[in-house]
Every structure is written in structure tokens, then in C-alpha cells.
Amino acid sequence: MLEQKDVVIIGAGAAGLFCAAQAGQLGLEVLVLDNGKKPGRKILMSGGGRCNFTNMYTDHGAYLSDNPHFCKSALARYTQWDFIDLVSRHGIDYHEKTLGQLFCDNSAQDIIDLLLKECEQGGVELRMRSEVLSVEPNERGFLLQLPAGDIQAKSLVIASGGLSMPGLGATPFGYKIAQQFGIKVLPTRAGLVPFTLHKPLLEMLNVLSGIATPITVTANNGTSFKESLLFTHRGLSGPAILQISSYWQAGETIAINLFPELDIDGFLNSERLEHPNQSLKNSLARHLPKRLVECLQTLNIVSDVTLKQLSIPQQQRLIEELQNWQIQPNGTEGYRTAEVTLGGIDTKALSSKTMESNQVPGLYFIGEVVDVTGWLGGYNFQWAWSSAWACAQALAQR
Ligand code: FAD
């Protein structure tokens, strides 16, 4: 006999599990299908194993999308405070690390357990290692073909995520379904991802591998972030770089301010008065890692002079270079290490209230597969929760 469900959700990640739990608790018979062995694999890896599950300052301004207004409604209807409430109700201890980013005290597994308990409460059935071979629309919704047998779904929710980290089960399934139904998919690219560097610069900076320093980084479009830069053996990483990578296009440069807080002009002037015979290098090393200063010397940004030898025009040129260090990345590390995928299902094809396709009734897209991408810092999970919640409310009203 043909198996029938109110809702089939494809993807047991953050968005899929949360939507399933909500829809189940609203009385729907929900089945979640996932190609992996275990649900929530990205959640487990997230936030260095502690899951940065939301951000206290969540606001639509922290999201990139072709339509920056699309995410507003869902984020306003299920907010960071709603999810924090849920986390507290499950007795999960958490803390703010920095910039409103909330992490589990114990382990990201706590968030997976929360989602699974919520699913259990909603009577949700979870079927892992399940690959959908085909989806065909019919008068009762959608007929899904699986190796183990066909399933008839009244509503179909695509929560299969983006392309980042194929090692964790990422596939282009969601984009393919959209294309099958004539729904536009915007070009995708890796986001929140380290930069690689061209060989000559990489070779010069290689000795800095493992060193971190606070910076402000600015993209060509003027977007900037004040966070930490980490030099790696492949190029540049750290929160500042991951953030700006989402705003960077191939071929563009980024501008790095190595002194985001210090009045460097005033500092050098007072250093010159107090220690005129001190080397410029040693003065700068009071505020920058010593090895970085040595590298800046190799790059001819910092000259080998004492402070009294440093002329005022030279000082102005130096300050310009230290506060506006132009670097042209070679590329990014790509989907292999990217935390998110930019682009995806065109939001113009979806209702911002329900996440339902405008042209295919009963077909919904939630989470990362949609062209809504958050900054680093818990914003992407909040989008998963909010879009999933909006979708679940709509499913219950069909
Ligand atoms: P996913 O979580 O990717 O879930 C999609 C699911 O669909 C997966 O289980 C996948 O196996 C399944 N699937 C895919 N294709 C198929 C198919 N063909 N058939 C069946 N199932 C399929 N965001 C934050 O906000 N805070 C963080 O701390 C954070 N840390 C991160 C750390 C890492 C290493 C990574 C990679 C990402 C991190 N992110 C973080 C981003 C966040 O994990 C994602 O934005 C979020 O998981 C997206 O949720 P989703 O449910 O849309 O997709």
C-alpha cells in the first residue's frame, strides 16, 4: 500500500528538524528524510563543537540576499528570544562569547537533543540514509520515489541546505528540485570561508601561520568588520576574514587596517619624543605581533629606520599603508571549508510569510537552501529556526 504523509521534509539539519517538530506539534503527520547516518551533522560541528545557536542582536541587516527585505517577516515572527526561551526550557546552559553570540556551555549535542526531543513530542518520524530518487507532482501533492518504496506527501518541504562541506552530506538536491519545477536558483558561491593568497605573498606571509591580530577589514563595496585576522599556511582566516569573504567577489582587493583602535599618528609622535633612537620596528611591535612587523619590513611597508629618521611625509605614507593594507586574495578555500553557501533559491519565487513557492502550491523551501545568508555569529541558525517556524505555521493551515 502507498505510504501517505501530511508533510515530507527533506533534510534533517537545523531547519528540517525544527520545522518537523513544530509541524508535528501542530498535529500534522510528518516524515523527515535525510541522506546521512545521523541528524544534525552540521550542528554538531558548529561553533567549535559548542553550537553558536543564535545571536542576541539578530536583525535583517546581518543577512545577505538579493532581496534584503525577504527575511524580515520570519525573523520578526520567530525571534532569537523565542529560541533562547526554548533552549532555557530544555535546561541547556549557555553563554555569550562575544558580540551577542550565544554558545552552549557543554556541547552542540545539547541542541541536537533539544530538536530530537521536540520532534518526538510532535510524533515526527525520522528516516536516515534515505535518498529521494524523484519527485513528481500529482493531484494529491507530491509522489516521492525512494529505493525502499514510494511515498505520497500532501506538502513537501525542502530543507536540504547548501553546498558547503560536502563531507557532511551537502548536495545540490534543493536546487535541482527548484529547477525541475521552474523555480529560479541564483548563482551560488562559498561564504564565511578563508582566503587563499597568490604564491609570492603567501610565501612571504607563511612564517606568520598561526598568528592572530585584531583588524578592521573592508570590502570594495564599503562593508567592514572589526574582528580578528588569523594568518594560516594557506592564506588568511579568522572571524574578520570569514565575514568579509561573503562580500568579496573574485578579482577584488580587501583593505586591512592593522590598527583599528590606536591613534597611530599620536602614538608614533610620542614614541619619537620619548625614544628618538628606537627603531620603528620595535615601536610598532608594541602594538603588533613582532613577526608581523618583520614581515611588513620584508614587504617594504615598514622601513628599517629609527624614529628620529622617520620623516613626517614617510610617517603619513606608513600610516596609510598600515591602515589601508590592500590585499588581493587569489580565491577562497571553496565549499570544502565554507560555513555557508551564498545564493540559492530566489526569494522572489517564495512567500516571505510561509516559505511556500508562489508557483507550486504545497512546495516549501527553508534554511540555507534559500538565498538568505547570515553573518558569522549564530545568524545562520537563527534563519534556520525562523524560516522553519514560519513554514510549519503555514503547513498547519493548509
Ligand atoms: P543543513 O544543516 O546543511 O542540513 C541539510 C540536511 O539535508 C543535511 O542533514 C544533509 O545531509 C541533508 N541532505 C542534503 N542533501 C540531501 C539529499 N539529497 N537527500 C536527503 N538529505 C539531504 N551557523 C550558525 O549560526 N552558528 C554556528 O556556530 C555555525 N557553525 C558552523 C560550523 C560549520 C563547520 C559549518 C559548516 C556551518 C556552520 N554554521 C553555523 C552554518 C549552519 O550550520 C548552517 O547555516 C545551517 O546548518 C543550515 O541549516 P539547514 O537545515 O538549512 O541545512
Short mmCIF file of C-alpha atoms and ligand atoms in Angstrom, two decimals:
data_model
loop_
_atom_site.label_atom_id
_atom_site.label_comp_id
_atom_site.label_asym_id
_atom_site.label_seq_id
_atom_site.Cartn_x
_atom_site.Cartn_y
_atom_site.Cartn_z
CA MET A 1 0.00 0.00 0.00
CA LEU A 2 1.26 3.52 -0.82
CA GLU A 3 2.65 5.27 2.27
CA GLN A 4 0.95 8.66 2.82
CA LYS A 5 2.07 11.66 4.91
CA ASP A 6 0.78 15.17 5.53
CA VAL A 7 4.30 16.53 5.24
CA VAL A 8 7.60 15.15 3.99
CA ILE A 9 10.67 17.20 4.86
CA ILE A 10 13.92 16.54 3.02
CA GLY A 11 16.92 17.28 5.24
CA ALA A 12 17.38 16.54 8.95
CA GLY A 13 19.50 19.61 9.63
CA ALA A 14 18.65 22.63 11.75
CA ALA A 15 15.80 23.89 9.57
CA GLY A 16 14.31 20.48 8.72
CA LEU A 17 14.26 19.18 12.30
CA PHE A 18 12.84 22.39 13.75
CA CYS A 19 10.13 22.60 11.09
CA ALA A 20 9.25 18.93 11.62
CA ALA A 21 8.94 19.37 15.38
CA GLN A 22 6.72 22.45 15.05
CA ALA A 23 4.51 20.93 12.33
CA GLY A 24 4.22 17.66 14.27
CA GLN A 25 3.22 19.51 17.43
CA LEU A 26 0.57 21.34 15.40
CA GLY A 27 -0.99 17.97 14.65
CA LEU A 28 0.48 17.01 11.28
CA GLU A 29 1.86 13.61 10.36
CA VAL A 30 5.48 14.43 9.46
CA LEU A 31 8.24 12.33 7.94
CA VAL A 32 11.83 13.61 7.68
CA LEU A 33 14.15 12.02 5.13
CA ASP A 34 17.92 12.52 5.19
CA ASN A 35 20.79 11.03 3.21
CA GLY A 36 23.12 10.85 6.24
CA LYS A 37 23.66 8.40 9.07
CA LYS A 38 22.81 10.89 11.83
CA PRO A 39 20.63 14.01 12.04
CA GLY A 40 22.12 17.47 12.57
CA ARG A 41 25.68 16.74 11.49
CA LYS A 42 26.47 20.43 10.87
CA ILE A 43 25.01 21.40 14.21
CA LEU A 44 27.43 19.01 15.90
CA MET A 45 30.41 20.62 14.12
CA SER A 46 29.19 24.16 14.64
CA GLY A 47 30.70 26.76 16.92
CA GLY A 48 33.78 24.63 17.53
CA GLY A 49 31.54 21.85 18.93
CA ARG A 50 29.51 24.22 21.13
CA CYS A 51 27.00 25.49 18.53
CA ASN A 52 26.57 29.24 18.30
CA PHE A 53 22.81 28.70 18.14
CA THR A 54 21.66 32.33 17.80
CA ASN A 55 22.70 35.94 18.16
CA MET A 56 21.13 38.37 20.62
CA TYR A 57 21.42 41.19 18.07
CA THR A 58 19.72 39.35 15.22
CA ASP A 59 18.41 41.84 12.73
CA HIS A 60 17.75 41.67 8.99
CA GLY A 61 20.84 43.86 8.41
CA ALA A 62 23.03 40.85 9.26
CA TYR A 63 21.81 38.89 6.22
CA LEU A 64 22.86 38.89 2.56
CA SER A 65 20.23 38.23 -0.08
CA ASP A 66 19.24 39.51 -3.50
CA ASN A 67 16.16 40.79 -1.64
CA PRO A 68 17.36 42.03 1.77
CA HIS A 69 13.75 42.53 2.94
CA PHE A 70 12.71 38.90 2.45
CA CYS A 71 13.99 37.61 5.80
CA LYS A 72 12.34 40.36 7.89
CA SER A 73 8.94 38.74 8.38
CA ALA A 74 10.16 35.30 9.50
CA LEU A 75 12.84 36.79 11.78
CA ALA A 76 10.23 39.04 13.40
CA ARG A 77 7.71 36.24 13.94
CA TYR A 78 10.10 33.72 15.48
CA THR A 79 12.89 35.71 17.10
CA GLN A 80 16.20 34.93 18.78
CA TRP A 81 14.37 35.41 22.12
CA ASP A 82 11.89 32.66 21.21
CA PHE A 83 14.71 30.23 20.54
CA ILE A 84 16.61 31.31 23.67
CA ASP A 85 13.40 30.60 25.60
CA LEU A 86 13.22 27.12 24.13
CA VAL A 87 16.89 26.48 24.98
CA SER A 88 16.20 27.56 28.57
CA ARG A 89 13.08 25.38 28.81
CA HIS A 90 15.27 22.41 27.90
CA GLY A 91 17.63 23.31 30.74
CA ILE A 92 20.57 23.91 28.38
CA ASP A 93 23.25 26.16 29.88
CA TYR A 94 24.70 28.75 27.52
CA HIS A 95 26.85 31.85 27.49
CA GLU A 96 27.57 34.90 25.36
CA LYS A 97 31.03 34.59 23.88
CA THR A 98 31.26 37.97 22.14
CA LEU A 99 29.10 40.31 20.05
CA GLY A 100 25.82 38.71 21.18
CA GLN A 101 26.89 35.22 20.04
CA LEU A 102 25.28 32.53 22.25
CA PHE A 103 27.03 29.17 22.64
CA CYS A 104 26.17 26.02 24.62
CA ASP A 105 28.29 25.70 27.76
CA ASN A 106 28.51 21.97 27.29
CA SER A 107 28.18 20.67 23.72
CA ALA A 108 26.39 21.21 20.42
CA GLN A 109 24.84 17.80 21.06
CA ASP A 110 22.53 19.63 23.52
CA ILE A 111 20.89 21.45 20.58
CA ILE A 112 20.51 18.21 18.60
CA ASP A 113 18.95 16.55 21.65
CA LEU A 114 16.58 19.53 22.00
CA LEU A 115 15.48 19.18 18.39
CA LEU A 116 15.05 15.42 18.64
CA LYS A 117 13.01 15.73 21.85
CA GLU A 118 10.82 18.37 20.19
CA CYS A 119 10.39 16.05 17.19
CA GLU A 120 9.46 13.16 19.46
CA GLN A 121 6.87 15.37 21.15
CA GLY A 122 5.38 16.06 17.72
CA GLY A 123 5.35 12.36 16.78
CA VAL A 124 7.77 13.03 13.90
CA GLU A 125 9.22 10.06 12.06
CA LEU A 126 12.88 10.39 11.12
CA ARG A 127 14.29 8.17 8.37
CA MET A 128 18.04 8.40 7.89
CA ARG A 129 20.11 7.08 4.93
CA SER A 130 17.17 7.89 2.69
CA GLU A 131 17.81 9.23 -0.78
CA VAL A 132 14.89 10.54 -2.81
CA LEU A 133 15.21 9.36 -6.41
CA SER A 134 12.49 11.52 -7.92
CA VAL A 135 9.64 13.89 -7.05
CA GLU A 136 6.53 14.07 -9.23
CA PRO A 137 3.62 16.45 -8.63
CA ASN A 138 0.12 14.91 -8.69
CA GLU A 139 -3.42 15.90 -7.69
CA ARG A 140 -2.78 14.88 -4.04
CA GLY A 141 0.53 16.72 -3.69
CA PHE A 142 3.84 15.02 -4.48
CA LEU A 143 4.84 11.44 -5.18
CA LEU A 144 8.35 10.68 -3.93
CA GLN A 145 10.24 7.71 -5.28
CA LEU A 146 12.75 6.09 -2.90
CA PRO A 147 14.64 2.79 -3.22
CA ALA A 148 12.58 1.43 -0.30
CA GLY A 149 9.22 2.37 -1.89
CA ASP A 150 7.11 5.35 -2.92
CA ILE A 151 5.67 7.97 -0.53
CA GLN A 152 2.76 10.32 -1.17
CA ALA A 153 3.10 13.73 0.53
CA LYS A 154 0.45 16.42 0.72
CA SER A 155 3.16 19.04 1.32
CA LEU A 156 6.88 18.87 0.56
CA VAL A 157 9.49 20.91 2.43
CA ILE A 158 13.00 21.21 1.03
CA ALA A 159 15.47 21.74 3.88
CA SER A 160 18.49 20.14 2.23
CA GLY A 161 20.88 23.05 2.88
CA GLY A 162 23.57 24.47 0.63
CA LEU A 163 26.76 23.14 -0.92
CA SER A 164 29.20 23.86 1.89
CA MET A 165 31.05 20.94 3.45
CA PRO A 166 30.17 18.09 1.09
CA GLY A 167 31.85 15.82 3.66
CA LEU A 168 28.86 16.48 5.93
CA GLY A 169 26.26 15.40 3.36
CA ALA A 170 25.74 18.62 1.36
CA THR A 171 24.18 18.04 -2.09
CA PRO A 172 22.58 20.26 -4.75
CA PHE A 173 19.27 18.40 -4.23
CA GLY A 174 17.28 21.52 -3.29
CA TYR A 175 18.47 23.47 -6.32
CA LYS A 176 17.66 20.55 -8.63
CA ILE A 177 14.11 20.27 -7.29
CA ALA A 178 13.68 24.02 -7.78
CA GLN A 179 14.90 23.76 -11.37
CA GLN A 180 12.58 20.81 -12.02
CA PHE A 181 9.63 23.00 -11.00
CA GLY A 182 10.86 26.04 -12.95
CA ILE A 183 11.83 27.96 -9.80
CA LYS A 184 14.78 30.30 -10.28
CA VAL A 185 18.04 29.47 -8.49
CA LEU A 186 20.50 32.35 -8.08
CA PRO A 187 24.21 31.57 -8.63
CA THR A 188 25.83 30.07 -5.55
CA ARG A 189 29.28 30.64 -4.05
CA ALA A 190 31.11 29.82 -0.84
CA GLY A 191 30.63 32.22 2.09
CA LEU A 192 32.21 32.56 5.54
CA VAL A 193 35.32 30.99 4.07
CA PRO A 194 39.11 31.57 4.37
CA PHE A 195 41.02 33.31 1.57
CA THR A 196 43.92 31.78 -0.32
CA LEU A 197 46.76 34.05 -1.47
CA HIS A 198 48.89 34.32 -4.60
CA LYS A 199 52.19 32.47 -4.26
CA PRO A 200 54.67 35.36 -3.76
CA LEU A 201 52.61 36.94 -0.95
CA LEU A 202 51.76 33.56 0.57
CA GLU A 203 55.47 32.66 0.70
CA MET A 204 56.28 35.94 2.45
CA LEU A 205 53.45 35.58 4.98
CA ASN A 206 53.94 31.86 5.60
CA VAL A 207 56.07 32.48 8.71
CA LEU A 208 53.02 34.14 10.28
CA SER A 209 50.93 30.97 10.17
CA GLY A 210 49.00 30.69 13.46
CA ILE A 211 49.34 34.39 14.39
CA ALA A 212 46.16 36.39 15.07
CA THR A 213 45.70 40.16 15.36
CA PRO A 214 42.66 42.46 15.65
CA ILE A 215 41.89 44.36 12.45
CA THR A 216 39.18 46.19 10.59
CA VAL A 217 38.69 44.76 7.13
CA THR A 218 36.77 46.50 4.35
CA ALA A 219 35.40 45.09 1.10
CA ASN A 220 35.18 47.01 -2.19
CA ASN A 221 31.50 47.78 -1.54
CA GLY A 222 32.40 49.53 1.74
CA THR A 223 31.18 46.79 4.12
CA SER A 224 33.60 46.38 7.01
CA PHE A 225 34.09 44.21 10.08
CA LYS A 226 36.22 44.78 13.18
CA GLU A 227 37.28 41.35 14.37
CA SER A 228 40.33 39.13 14.42
CA LEU A 229 42.58 38.15 11.46
CA LEU A 230 44.34 34.79 11.53
CA PHE A 231 47.28 34.03 9.21
CA THR A 232 47.23 30.41 8.03
CA HIS A 233 49.55 28.26 5.91
CA ARG A 234 47.08 28.68 3.02
CA GLY A 235 46.32 32.39 3.41
CA LEU A 236 44.02 34.41 5.63
CA SER A 237 41.29 33.33 8.03
CA GLY A 238 39.77 34.33 11.38
CA PRO A 239 36.37 35.91 12.03
CA ALA A 240 37.13 39.20 10.20
CA ILE A 241 38.15 37.36 7.03
CA LEU A 242 35.26 34.86 7.14
CA GLN A 243 32.83 37.76 7.47
CA ILE A 244 34.29 39.80 4.62
CA SER A 245 34.55 36.73 2.34
CA SER A 246 30.76 36.84 1.93
CA TYR A 247 31.07 40.34 0.46
CA TRP A 248 34.11 39.63 -1.74
CA GLN A 249 33.99 38.94 -5.47
CA ALA A 250 36.79 37.25 -7.42
CA GLY A 251 39.47 39.72 -8.53
CA GLU A 252 38.65 42.33 -5.87
CA THR A 253 41.01 43.55 -3.16
CA ILE A 254 40.29 43.86 0.56
CA ALA A 255 41.62 46.69 2.75
CA ILE A 256 43.07 45.80 6.14
CA ASN A 257 43.51 48.29 8.95
CA LEU A 258 46.12 46.80 11.29
CA PHE A 259 45.46 49.49 13.92
CA PRO A 260 41.67 49.54 14.29
CA GLU A 261 41.74 51.16 17.75
CA LEU A 262 45.01 53.08 18.05
CA ASP A 263 45.70 56.70 17.09
CA ILE A 264 48.88 55.57 15.38
CA ASP A 265 49.98 59.07 14.39
CA GLY A 266 49.79 60.23 18.00
CA PHE A 267 51.50 57.04 19.18
CA LEU A 268 54.46 57.44 16.79
CA ASN A 269 54.81 61.14 17.63
CA SER A 270 55.01 60.47 21.36
CA GLU A 271 57.35 57.49 20.80
CA ARG A 272 59.63 59.76 18.73
CA LEU A 273 59.77 62.30 21.56
CA GLU A 274 60.45 59.71 24.26
CA HIS A 275 62.73 57.28 22.39
CA PRO A 276 64.11 59.01 19.27
CA ASN A 277 66.77 56.31 18.77
CA GLN A 278 64.39 53.40 18.98
CA SER A 279 63.76 51.51 15.75
CA LEU A 280 60.40 51.99 14.06
CA LYS A 281 60.11 48.21 14.04
CA ASN A 282 60.36 47.94 17.85
CA SER A 283 57.83 50.73 18.35
CA LEU A 284 55.29 49.06 16.08
CA ALA A 285 55.92 45.73 17.81
CA ARG A 286 54.42 47.24 20.96
CA HIS A 287 51.04 47.01 19.24
CA LEU A 288 51.50 44.32 16.56
CA PRO A 289 52.94 40.79 16.71
CA LYS A 290 56.74 41.08 16.25
CA ARG A 291 56.82 38.57 13.39
CA LEU A 292 54.15 40.54 11.56
CA VAL A 293 56.23 43.71 11.83
CA GLU A 294 59.24 41.82 10.44
CA CYS A 295 57.09 40.63 7.53
CA LEU A 296 55.90 44.18 6.90
CA GLN A 297 59.58 45.12 6.65
CA THR A 298 60.18 42.38 4.07
CA LEU A 299 57.19 43.74 2.16
CA ASN A 300 58.80 47.25 2.25
CA ILE A 301 55.82 48.66 4.14
CA VAL A 302 57.89 49.31 7.27
CA SER A 303 61.36 50.78 6.67
CA ASP A 304 64.46 49.95 8.66
CA VAL A 305 64.85 53.34 10.37
CA THR A 306 64.91 54.84 13.85
CA LEU A 307 62.03 57.05 14.91
CA LYS A 308 64.10 60.24 14.56
CA GLN A 309 64.97 59.20 10.98
CA LEU A 310 61.29 58.76 10.11
CA SER A 311 60.22 61.94 8.34
CA ILE A 312 56.69 63.30 8.66
CA PRO A 313 55.78 62.51 4.99
CA GLN A 314 57.25 58.99 5.47
CA GLN A 315 55.15 58.59 8.62
CA GLN A 316 51.99 59.63 6.76
CA ARG A 317 52.71 57.13 3.96
CA LEU A 318 53.39 54.41 6.55
CA ILE A 319 50.13 55.12 8.38
CA GLU A 320 48.22 54.99 5.09
CA GLU A 321 49.75 51.59 4.32
CA LEU A 322 49.19 50.14 7.81
CA GLN A 323 45.60 51.32 7.94
CA ASN A 324 44.75 50.55 4.34
CA TRP A 325 46.83 47.46 3.52
CA GLN A 326 45.46 46.33 0.16
CA ILE A 327 45.49 42.58 -0.39
CA GLN A 328 44.14 40.80 -3.44
CA PRO A 329 43.14 37.26 -2.47
CA ASN A 330 43.82 34.54 -5.00
CA GLY A 331 40.46 32.96 -4.18
CA THR A 332 38.73 31.20 -1.31
CA GLU A 333 39.11 27.70 0.07
CA GLY A 334 35.71 26.99 -1.51
CA TYR A 335 32.85 24.79 -0.37
CA ARG A 336 35.25 22.32 1.27
CA THR A 337 35.69 24.59 4.29
CA ALA A 338 32.98 27.25 3.80
CA GLU A 339 30.46 27.58 6.63
CA VAL A 340 27.69 28.67 4.29
CA THR A 341 26.54 28.91 0.68
CA LEU A 342 25.54 32.30 -0.69
CA GLY A 343 22.79 32.47 -3.31
CA GLY A 344 20.30 29.65 -3.87
CA ILE A 345 16.52 29.61 -4.26
CA ASP A 346 15.45 33.05 -5.49
CA THR A 347 13.34 34.61 -2.73
CA LYS A 348 11.16 36.23 -5.41
CA ALA A 349 9.75 32.76 -6.04
CA LEU A 350 8.71 32.29 -2.38
CA SER A 351 6.27 33.85 0.08
CA SER A 352 8.22 35.58 2.86
CA LYS A 353 5.39 34.71 5.28
CA THR A 354 5.19 30.98 4.59
CA MET A 355 8.29 29.99 2.54
CA GLU A 356 5.90 28.37 0.04
CA SER A 357 6.65 28.53 -3.66
CA ASN A 358 4.46 31.12 -5.41
CA GLN A 359 4.02 28.88 -8.42
CA VAL A 360 3.91 25.36 -6.87
CA PRO A 361 1.36 25.15 -4.03
CA GLY A 362 2.48 22.78 -1.28
CA LEU A 363 6.21 23.10 -2.07
CA TYR A 364 8.30 24.94 0.56
CA PHE A 365 11.99 25.88 0.87
CA ILE A 366 13.59 26.71 4.25
CA GLY A 367 17.03 27.29 5.77
CA GLU A 368 20.27 27.64 3.87
CA VAL A 369 18.96 26.39 0.52
CA VAL A 370 17.18 29.77 0.22
CA ASP A 371 19.06 32.90 -0.92
CA VAL A 372 19.38 34.24 2.64
CA THR A 373 22.83 34.07 4.24
CA GLY A 374 23.75 35.41 7.65
CA TRP A 375 26.96 36.80 9.08
CA LEU A 376 29.15 34.66 11.27
CA GLY A 377 27.85 34.60 14.85
CA GLY A 378 24.68 32.49 15.15
CA TYR A 379 22.72 34.34 12.46
CA ASN A 380 22.53 31.34 10.13
CA PHE A 381 20.98 29.05 12.72
CA GLN A 382 18.51 31.81 13.62
CA TRP A 383 17.48 31.95 9.95
CA ALA A 384 17.03 28.15 10.02
CA TRP A 385 14.79 28.38 13.13
CA SER A 386 12.78 31.39 11.90
CA SER A 387 12.17 30.15 8.35
CA ALA A 388 11.30 26.69 9.68
CA TRP A 389 8.82 28.11 12.17
CA ALA A 390 7.08 30.27 9.55
CA CYS A 391 6.82 27.26 7.26
CA ALA A 392 5.40 25.00 10.00
CA GLN A 393 2.63 27.51 10.81
CA ALA A 394 1.67 27.62 7.14
CA LEU A 395 1.72 23.81 6.81
CA ALA A 396 -0.76 23.54 9.67
CA GLN A 397 -3.12 25.93 7.92
CA ARG A 398 -3.23 24.10 4.57
P1 FAD B 1 21.89 21.73 6.89
O1 FAD B 1 22.15 21.90 8.34
O2 FAD B 1 23.04 21.71 5.96
O3 FAD B 1 21.02 20.41 6.73
C1 FAD B 1 20.70 19.88 5.49
C2 FAD B 1 20.45 18.40 5.64
O4 FAD B 1 19.98 17.89 4.40
C3 FAD B 1 21.71 17.63 5.98
O5 FAD B 1 21.46 16.76 7.06
C4 FAD B 1 22.02 16.84 4.71
O6 FAD B 1 22.63 15.60 4.99
C5 FAD B 1 20.62 16.67 4.13
N1 FAD B 1 20.62 16.45 2.67
C6 FAD B 1 21.32 17.12 1.73
N2 FAD B 1 21.05 16.61 0.52
C7 FAD B 1 20.16 15.61 0.69
C8 FAD B 1 19.51 14.70 -0.19
N3 FAD B 1 19.76 14.72 -1.49
N4 FAD B 1 18.65 13.79 0.33
C9 FAD B 1 18.42 13.74 1.67
N5 FAD B 1 19.00 14.59 2.55
C10 FAD B 1 19.86 15.51 2.06
N6 FAD B 1 25.76 28.74 11.79
C11 FAD B 1 25.49 29.38 12.94
O7 FAD B 1 24.51 30.11 13.01
N7 FAD B 1 26.30 29.20 14.04
C12 FAD B 1 27.41 28.39 14.04
O8 FAD B 1 28.06 28.19 15.06
C13 FAD B 1 27.73 27.75 12.82
N8 FAD B 1 28.84 26.97 12.72
C14 FAD B 1 29.07 26.30 11.57
C15 FAD B 1 30.21 25.47 11.50
C16 FAD B 1 30.46 24.74 10.36
C17 FAD B 1 31.68 23.87 10.29
C18 FAD B 1 29.57 24.83 9.25
C19 FAD B 1 29.80 24.02 8.00
C20 FAD B 1 28.47 25.66 9.31
C21 FAD B 1 28.21 26.40 10.46
N9 FAD B 1 27.11 27.26 10.55
C22 FAD B 1 26.85 27.92 11.71
C23 FAD B 1 26.13 27.37 9.45
C24 FAD B 1 24.95 26.45 9.76
O9 FAD B 1 25.43 25.17 10.11
C25 FAD B 1 24.01 26.32 8.56
O10 FAD B 1 23.63 27.59 8.11
C26 FAD B 1 22.76 25.53 8.96
O11 FAD B 1 23.15 24.24 9.37
C27 FAD B 1 21.79 25.44 7.81
O12 FAD B 1 20.73 24.60 8.20
P2 FAD B 1 19.88 23.78 7.13
O13 FAD B 1 18.98 22.92 7.92
O14 FAD B 1 19.31 24.70 6.14
O15 FAD B 1 20.95 22.89 6.35
#
